[in-house]
Coordinates of N, CA and C in Angstrom, one line a residue:
M1 N 2.5 -9.2 -2.9 CA 2.6 -8.3 -3.2 C 2.3 -7.9 -1.6
S2 N 3.2 -7.4 -0.8 CA 3.0 -6.9 0.2 C 2.3 -5.8 0.8
T3 N 1.8 -5.3 2.0 CA 1.3 -3.6 2.2 C 1.7 -3.4 3.5
T4 N 2.2 -1.9 3.6 CA 2.8 -1.6 4.4 C 1.9 -0.7 5.7
V5 N 2.0 -1.3 6.7 CA 1.0 -1.0 7.3 C 1.5 -0.2 9.0
A6 N 1.3 0.7 9.5 CA 1.9 1.5 10.6 C 0.4 1.4 11.8
F7 N 1.3 1.7 13.1 CA 0.4 1.7 14.2 C 0.9 2.8 15.1
I8 N -0.1 3.4 15.1 CA 0.7 4.8 16.0 C 0.3 4.4 18.0
G9 N 1.1 4.7 18.3 CA 0.9 3.8 19.8 C 0.9 2.3 20.3
P10 N 1.6 1.6 19.4 CA 1.5 0.0 20.0 C 1.7 -0.5 20.7
G11 N 0.5 -1.2 21.4 CA 0.5 -1.5 22.7 C -0.3 -2.9 23.1
N12 N -1.0 -2.9 23.8 CA -1.4 -4.3 24.1 C -2.3 -4.9 23.3
M13 N -3.0 -3.6 22.5 CA -3.7 -4.3 21.2 C -3.2 -3.7 20.4
S14 N -2.6 -3.1 19.6 CA -2.0 -3.2 18.2 C -0.5 -4.5 18.4
G15 N -0.2 -4.6 19.7 CA 1.0 -5.3 19.3 C 0.8 -6.8 18.7
P16 N -0.7 -7.6 19.0 CA -0.6 -8.9 18.0 C -1.1 -8.5 17.3
M17 N -2.0 -7.3 17.1 CA -2.5 -7.4 15.5 C -1.1 -6.9 14.9
A18 N -0.2 -6.5 14.4 CA 1.1 -6.2 14.5 C 1.8 -7.4 13.8
A19 N 1.7 -8.3 15.3 CA 2.7 -9.4 14.7 C 2.3 -10.9 13.6
T20 N 0.9 -10.5 13.8 CA -0.1 -11.3 13.1 C 0.2 -11.0 11.6
L21 N 0.2 -9.7 11.4 CA 0.7 -9.0 9.5 C 1.9 -9.7 9.4
V22 N 3.1 -9.4 10.4 CA 4.7 -9.8 9.9 C 4.5 -11.3 9.0
K23 N 3.5 -11.8 10.4 CA 3.5 -13.2 10.2 C 2.9 -13.9 8.7
A24 N 2.2 -12.7 8.3 CA 1.1 -12.7 6.5 C 1.9 -12.1 6.1
G25 N 3.2 -11.3 6.0 CA 4.6 -11.2 5.0 C 4.0 -9.8 4.9
H26 N 3.1 -8.9 5.7 CA 3.3 -7.6 5.5 C 4.5 -7.1 6.5
R27 N 4.8 -5.5 5.8 CA 5.6 -4.7 6.7 C 5.0 -3.8 7.8
V28 N 5.3 -3.9 8.8 CA 4.6 -2.9 9.8 C 5.7 -2.2 10.7
R29 N 5.3 -1.0 10.6 CA 5.7 0.3 11.3 C 5.1 0.7 12.6
G30 N 5.8 1.2 13.8 CA 5.4 1.3 14.8 C 5.8 3.1 15.2
Y31 N 5.2 3.6 15.7 CA 5.5 4.9 16.7 C 4.5 5.0 17.5
D32 N 5.3 5.2 19.0 CA 4.5 5.7 20.4 C 5.3 7.1 20.5
L33 N 4.0 7.5 21.0 CA 3.0 9.1 21.1 C 4.6 9.5 22.1
A34 N 4.8 7.8 23.0 CA 5.8 8.7 24.4 C 6.9 8.6 24.5
V35 N 7.3 9.6 24.4 CA 9.4 9.8 23.8 C 9.9 8.4 24.6
G36 N 9.6 8.4 26.2 CA 10.3 7.5 27.0 C 10.5 6.1 26.2
A37 N 8.8 5.5 25.6 CA 8.9 4.4 24.7 C 9.3 4.4 23.4
R38 N 9.9 5.4 23.1 CA 10.5 5.1 21.6 C 12.0 4.2 21.4

């Protein structure tokens, strides 16, 4: 069973955490508050 995890403002810290979760089989969603980074 996989879990979906969301990160708001993925960056230096959230990016590696998200990658680790994906490698573990979880679904990851990201949303950046900065319009230019979307």
